[in-house]
Amino acid sequence: MTSSAPSQPPPPPASSSQDAAGRSLLPLAGQAPPMRADAARNRARLLEAAARLVAEQGADNLTMEAVACAASVGKGTVFRRFGDRTGLLQALLDHSEQAYQQAFLTGPPPLGPGAPAARRLEAFGVSTLRQMSAYLDLYLAGDPPADRRLVIAPRQVRLTHITMLLREARADGDVELLAETLMGWLEPALIHHLTRQRGMALERLEAGWRDLVARAVGPATA
């Protein structure tokens, strides 16, 4: 999922999620217009084939031809559906990102609504680290240039969510800057550096996130 990055922060999408009390939380990013059932099935089939190839060979080796072969369709079908390789990578990230967003916006606690804010914040960071690690090649391949990296829609959703939880947990200080600081721990480039270049276990990053949350809002409770 990384959505295409505009030069200015994107306008809020039309749809939004709500918490257990029915309060509006924040917009979902990466939502595509509705499509016919057969077109949706074909798109899902192509994305499943692409996901298998990325898992087996890495995002750098993903080609339109390989996806067509894996899905048993003509190459032209893949090009018509996604335009080019960049469009395919973006669609694959969008597909993963939407499922991930639904989990922390409307899923069961402690990741979703219903748990104390500090506990949700802790669970959110751990879930995000695992999401980023699982799709790291795709996040890195779809990362926009530095001048647009911080305004893409999926990052804005995560940032807004963290800010909301910090406020609910009554964090001290400048909550917006604190949220940006916590977001830095969840950036794909840093996760790549720490896990692949420095050889740190993902569990160490998760423990580091829990420590950051405890320092920001106090220990999370069940």
mmCIF file of C-alpha atoms in Angstrom:
data_model
loop_
_atom_site.group_PDB
_atom_site.id
_atom_site.type_symbol
_atom_site.label_atom_id
_atom_site.label_comp_id
_atom_site.label_asym_id
_atom_site.label_seq_id
_atom_site.Cartn_x
_atom_site.Cartn_y
_atom_site.Cartn_z
ATOM 1 C CA MET A 1 0.000 0.000 0.000
ATOM 2 C CA THR A 2 1.782 3.393 -0.323
ATOM 3 C CA SER A 3 -0.578 5.663 -2.134
ATOM 4 C CA SER A 4 0.649 8.127 -4.707
ATOM 5 C CA ALA A 5 2.153 11.118 -2.973
ATOM 6 C CA PRO A 6 0.910 14.626 -3.758
ATOM 7 C CA SER A 7 3.131 17.648 -3.317
ATOM 8 C CA GLN A 8 0.703 18.996 -0.712
ATOM 9 C CA PRO A 9 -1.084 17.103 2.087
ATOM 10 C CA PRO A 10 -4.011 15.184 0.568
ATOM 11 C CA PRO A 11 -7.604 16.266 1.282
ATOM 12 C CA PRO A 12 -9.520 13.979 3.643
ATOM 13 C CA PRO A 13 -11.160 11.058 1.841
ATOM 14 C CA ALA A 14 -14.930 10.913 1.955
ATOM 15 C CA SER A 15 -15.227 7.845 4.192
ATOM 16 C CA SER A 16 -14.184 7.580 7.818
ATOM 17 C CA SER A 17 -14.082 5.068 10.614
ATOM 18 C CA GLN A 18 -15.834 5.267 13.956
ATOM 19 C CA ASP A 19 -15.004 3.994 17.402
ATOM 20 C CA ALA A 20 -17.236 1.789 19.546
ATOM 21 C CA ALA A 21 -19.217 4.853 20.688
ATOM 22 C CA GLY A 22 -19.894 5.945 17.121
ATOM 23 C CA ARG A 23 -17.462 8.876 17.180
ATOM 24 C CA SER A 24 -15.656 9.676 13.956
ATOM 25 C CA LEU A 25 -11.975 8.806 14.162
ATOM 26 C CA LEU A 26 -10.092 9.462 10.932
ATOM 27 C CA PRO A 27 -10.254 8.822 7.191
ATOM 28 C CA LEU A 28 -9.219 5.596 5.579
ATOM 29 C CA ALA A 29 -6.420 5.994 3.050
ATOM 30 C CA GLY A 30 -5.993 4.236 -0.235
ATOM 31 C CA GLN A 31 -9.641 3.441 -0.894
ATOM 32 C CA ALA A 32 -10.430 2.835 -4.559
ATOM 33 C CA PRO A 33 -13.738 3.583 -6.288
ATOM 34 C CA PRO A 34 -16.170 0.633 -6.390
ATOM 35 C CA MET A 35 -15.747 -1.738 -9.334
ATOM 36 C CA ARG A 36 -17.757 -4.560 -10.867
ATOM 37 C CA ALA A 37 -17.654 -7.871 -9.029
ATOM 38 C CA ASP A 38 -15.799 -9.646 -11.851
ATOM 39 C CA ALA A 39 -13.271 -6.827 -12.134
ATOM 40 C CA ALA A 40 -12.730 -6.903 -8.370
ATOM 41 C CA ARG A 41 -12.144 -10.666 -8.479
ATOM 42 C CA ASN A 42 -9.647 -10.338 -11.329
ATOM 43 C CA ARG A 43 -7.817 -7.540 -9.515
ATOM 44 C CA ALA A 44 -7.648 -9.588 -6.298
ATOM 45 C CA ARG A 45 -6.323 -12.572 -8.264
ATOM 46 C CA LEU A 46 -3.541 -10.480 -9.781
ATOM 47 C CA LEU A 47 -2.637 -8.961 -6.404
ATOM 48 C CA GLU A 48 -2.509 -12.380 -4.773
ATOM 49 C CA ALA A 49 -0.140 -13.565 -7.490
ATOM 50 C CA ALA A 50 2.012 -10.459 -7.058
ATOM 51 C CA ALA A 51 2.102 -10.932 -3.276
ATOM 52 C CA ARG A 52 3.304 -14.521 -3.690
ATOM 53 C CA LEU A 53 6.068 -13.409 -6.040
ATOM 54 C CA VAL A 54 7.213 -10.666 -3.652
ATOM 55 C CA ALA A 55 7.278 -13.149 -0.766
ATOM 56 C CA GLU A 56 9.343 -15.580 -2.837
ATOM 57 C CA GLN A 57 11.652 -13.246 -4.760
ATOM 58 C CA GLY A 58 11.434 -9.765 -3.226
ATOM 59 C CA ALA A 59 9.878 -6.590 -4.614
ATOM 60 C CA ASP A 60 12.950 -5.708 -6.685
ATOM 61 C CA ASN A 61 12.354 -8.763 -8.886
ATOM 62 C CA LEU A 62 8.631 -8.205 -9.411
ATOM 63 C CA THR A 63 7.741 -7.718 -13.086
ATOM 64 C CA MET A 64 4.468 -7.355 -14.957
ATOM 65 C CA GLU A 65 5.361 -10.429 -17.016
ATOM 66 C CA ALA A 66 5.947 -12.559 -13.921
ATOM 67 C CA VAL A 67 2.609 -11.538 -12.421
ATOM 68 C CA ALA A 68 0.807 -12.358 -15.675
ATOM 69 C CA CYS A 69 2.436 -15.784 -15.756
ATOM 70 C CA ALA A 70 1.680 -16.494 -12.082
ATOM 71 C CA ALA A 71 -1.960 -15.484 -12.550
ATOM 72 C CA SER A 72 -2.284 -17.330 -15.893
ATOM 73 C CA VAL A 73 -3.381 -14.238 -17.804
ATOM 74 C CA GLY A 74 -1.973 -12.235 -20.663
ATOM 75 C CA LYS A 75 0.576 -9.527 -19.928
ATOM 76 C CA GLY A 76 -1.761 -6.952 -21.419
ATOM 77 C CA THR A 77 -4.324 -7.722 -18.715
ATOM 78 C CA VAL A 78 -1.853 -6.733 -16.007
ATOM 79 C CA PHE A 79 -0.898 -3.538 -17.824
ATOM 80 C CA ARG A 80 -4.546 -2.591 -18.365
ATOM 81 C CA ARG A 81 -5.353 -3.128 -14.706
ATOM 82 C CA PHE A 82 -2.326 -1.376 -13.126
ATOM 83 C CA GLY A 83 -0.741 0.731 -15.872
ATOM 84 C CA ASP A 84 2.875 -0.066 -15.081
ATOM 85 C CA ARG A 85 5.091 -1.665 -12.456
ATOM 86 C CA THR A 86 4.842 1.366 -10.167
ATOM 87 C CA GLY A 87 1.053 1.163 -10.310
ATOM 88 C CA LEU A 88 1.205 -2.543 -9.473
ATOM 89 C CA LEU A 89 3.434 -1.942 -6.437
ATOM 90 C CA GLN A 90 1.163 0.851 -5.277
ATOM 91 C CA ALA A 91 -1.948 -1.320 -5.650
ATOM 92 C CA LEU A 92 -0.304 -4.153 -3.736
ATOM 93 C CA LEU A 93 0.615 -1.812 -0.902
ATOM 94 C CA ASP A 94 -2.863 -0.266 -0.917
ATOM 95 C CA HIS A 95 -4.418 -3.721 -0.615
ATOM 96 C CA SER A 96 -2.286 -4.571 2.409
ATOM 97 C CA GLU A 97 -2.633 -1.110 3.955
ATOM 98 C CA GLN A 98 -6.427 -1.140 3.880
ATOM 99 C CA ALA A 99 -6.640 -4.429 5.783
ATOM 100 C CA TYR A 100 -4.096 -3.156 8.288
ATOM 101 C CA GLN A 101 -5.958 0.138 8.802
ATOM 102 C CA GLN A 102 -9.243 -1.655 9.383
ATOM 103 C CA ALA A 103 -7.586 -3.707 12.121
ATOM 104 C CA PHE A 104 -6.537 -0.710 14.219
ATOM 105 C CA LEU A 105 -9.552 1.464 13.392
ATOM 106 C CA THR A 106 -12.417 -0.988 13.845
ATOM 107 C CA GLY A 107 -10.905 -4.328 14.869
ATOM 108 C CA PRO A 108 -11.005 -5.955 18.293
ATOM 109 C CA PRO A 109 -9.054 -4.539 21.254
ATOM 110 C CA PRO A 110 -6.383 -3.941 22.275
ATOM 111 C CA LEU A 111 -5.458 -2.843 18.750
ATOM 112 C CA GLY A 112 -8.969 -1.646 17.953
ATOM 113 C CA PRO A 113 -11.441 0.392 20.033
ATOM 114 C CA GLY A 114 -12.346 -0.754 23.534
ATOM 115 C CA ALA A 115 -8.971 -0.805 25.302
ATOM 116 C CA PRO A 116 -7.315 2.018 27.286
ATOM 117 C CA ALA A 117 -5.516 4.514 25.043
ATOM 118 C CA ALA A 118 -2.048 3.611 26.355
ATOM 119 C CA ARG A 119 -2.699 -0.079 25.694
ATOM 120 C CA ARG A 120 -3.966 0.680 22.180
ATOM 121 C CA LEU A 121 -0.924 2.837 21.473
ATOM 122 C CA GLU A 122 1.385 0.038 22.553
ATOM 123 C CA ALA A 123 -0.480 -2.509 20.433
ATOM 124 C CA PHE A 124 -0.544 -0.132 17.460
ATOM 125 C CA GLY A 125 3.230 0.253 17.358
ATOM 126 C CA VAL A 126 3.852 -3.473 17.672
ATOM 127 C CA SER A 127 1.299 -4.194 14.931
ATOM 128 C CA THR A 128 2.800 -1.528 12.676
ATOM 129 C CA LEU A 129 6.320 -2.869 13.122
ATOM 130 C CA ARG A 130 5.122 -6.324 12.130
ATOM 131 C CA GLN A 131 3.176 -4.940 9.157
ATOM 132 C CA MET A 132 6.181 -2.963 7.945
ATOM 133 C CA SER A 133 8.520 -5.920 8.436
ATOM 134 C CA ALA A 134 6.242 -8.295 6.539
ATOM 135 C CA TYR A 135 5.948 -5.933 3.540
ATOM 136 C CA LEU A 136 9.225 -4.066 3.951
ATOM 137 C CA ASP A 137 10.434 -4.530 0.379
ATOM 138 C CA LEU A 138 7.172 -3.094 -0.920
ATOM 139 C CA TYR A 139 7.205 -0.130 1.442
ATOM 140 C CA LEU A 140 10.774 0.678 0.460
ATOM 141 C CA ALA A 141 10.106 0.238 -3.260
ATOM 142 C CA GLY A 142 7.048 2.484 -3.064
ATOM 143 C CA ASP A 143 8.633 5.133 -0.829
ATOM 144 C CA PRO A 144 8.271 8.566 -2.469
ATOM 145 C CA PRO A 145 11.042 11.199 -2.553
ATOM 146 C CA ALA A 146 12.023 12.836 0.726
ATOM 147 C CA ASP A 147 10.074 16.037 0.045
ATOM 148 C CA ARG A 148 6.815 14.065 -0.238
ATOM 149 C CA ARG A 149 7.456 11.126 2.079
ATOM 150 C CA LEU A 150 5.874 12.671 5.155
ATOM 151 C CA VAL A 151 2.587 13.749 3.541
ATOM 152 C CA ILE A 152 1.398 10.530 1.915
ATOM 153 C CA ALA A 153 -2.083 9.468 2.987
ATOM 154 C CA PRO A 154 -1.228 6.210 4.832
ATOM 155 C CA ARG A 155 1.338 8.004 6.983
ATOM 156 C CA GLN A 156 -1.168 10.750 7.763
ATOM 157 C CA VAL A 157 -3.657 8.112 8.935
ATOM 158 C CA ARG A 158 -1.074 6.551 11.266
ATOM 159 C CA LEU A 159 0.052 9.943 12.551
ATOM 160 C CA THR A 160 -3.515 11.067 13.237
ATOM 161 C CA HIS A 161 -4.227 7.812 15.048
ATOM 162 C CA ILE A 162 -1.150 8.155 17.270
ATOM 163 C CA THR A 163 -2.004 11.782 18.031
ATOM 164 C CA MET A 164 -5.555 10.822 18.994
ATOM 165 C CA LEU A 165 -4.334 8.076 21.344
ATOM 166 C CA LEU A 166 -1.763 10.374 22.956
ATOM 167 C CA ARG A 167 -4.479 12.926 23.674
ATOM 168 C CA GLU A 168 -6.793 10.277 25.080
ATOM 169 C CA ALA A 169 -3.945 9.047 27.300
ATOM 170 C CA ARG A 170 -3.342 12.654 28.469
ATOM 171 C CA ALA A 171 0.296 12.719 27.381
ATOM 172 C CA ASP A 172 2.298 15.708 28.606
ATOM 173 C CA GLY A 173 3.975 18.263 26.359
ATOM 174 C CA ASP A 174 3.466 19.054 22.680
ATOM 175 C CA VAL A 175 1.359 16.098 21.554
ATOM 176 C CA GLU A 176 1.786 16.767 17.830
ATOM 177 C CA LEU A 177 5.583 16.770 18.074
ATOM 178 C CA LEU A 178 5.508 13.726 20.341
ATOM 179 C CA ALA A 179 3.406 11.900 17.748
ATOM 180 C CA GLU A 180 5.953 12.760 15.033
ATOM 181 C CA THR A 181 8.722 11.447 17.287
ATOM 182 C CA LEU A 182 6.908 8.150 17.799
ATOM 183 C CA MET A 183 6.228 7.929 14.059
ATOM 184 C CA GLY A 184 9.962 8.034 13.440
ATOM 185 C CA TRP A 185 10.250 4.629 15.119
ATOM 186 C CA LEU A 186 7.869 3.186 12.519
ATOM 187 C CA GLU A 187 9.485 4.482 9.320
ATOM 188 C CA PRO A 188 10.332 1.729 6.773
ATOM 189 C CA ALA A 189 13.861 3.084 6.172
ATOM 190 C CA LEU A 190 14.698 2.881 9.880
ATOM 191 C CA ILE A 191 13.188 -0.599 10.227
ATOM 192 C CA HIS A 192 15.261 -1.716 7.218
ATOM 193 C CA HIS A 193 18.420 -0.213 8.707
ATOM 194 C CA LEU A 194 17.938 -1.725 12.156
ATOM 195 C CA THR A 195 16.765 -5.198 11.132
ATOM 196 C CA ARG A 196 18.658 -5.849 7.909
ATOM 197 C CA GLN A 197 21.746 -3.669 8.103
ATOM 198 C CA ARG A 198 22.382 -3.856 11.850
ATOM 199 C CA GLY A 199 20.871 -7.285 12.388
ATOM 200 C CA MET A 200 18.506 -6.373 15.225
ATOM 201 C CA ALA A 201 15.631 -8.731 15.938
ATOM 202 C CA LEU A 202 12.146 -7.375 15.378
ATOM 203 C CA GLU A 203 11.371 -8.263 18.991
ATOM 204 C CA ARG A 204 13.984 -5.740 20.098
ATOM 205 C CA LEU A 205 12.250 -2.992 18.123
ATOM 206 C CA GLU A 206 8.915 -3.996 19.639
ATOM 207 C CA ALA A 207 10.405 -3.791 23.135
ATOM 208 C CA GLY A 208 11.832 -0.385 22.250
ATOM 209 C CA TRP A 209 8.386 0.812 21.175
ATOM 210 C CA ARG A 210 6.828 -0.370 24.441
ATOM 211 C CA ASP A 211 9.510 1.535 26.330
ATOM 212 C CA LEU A 212 8.791 4.710 24.319
ATOM 213 C CA VAL A 213 5.083 4.429 25.051
ATOM 214 C CA ALA A 214 5.727 3.945 28.752
ATOM 215 C CA ARG A 215 7.943 7.048 28.812
ATOM 216 C CA ALA A 216 5.318 9.069 26.920
ATOM 217 C CA VAL A 217 2.094 8.075 28.679
ATOM 218 C CA GLY A 218 3.021 5.617 31.431
ATOM 219 C CA PRO A 219 2.870 1.793 31.441
ATOM 220 C CA ALA A 220 0.050 0.282 29.407
ATOM 221 C CA THR A 221 -2.565 -1.723 31.292
ATOM 222 C CA ALA A 222 -4.647 -4.637 30.105
#
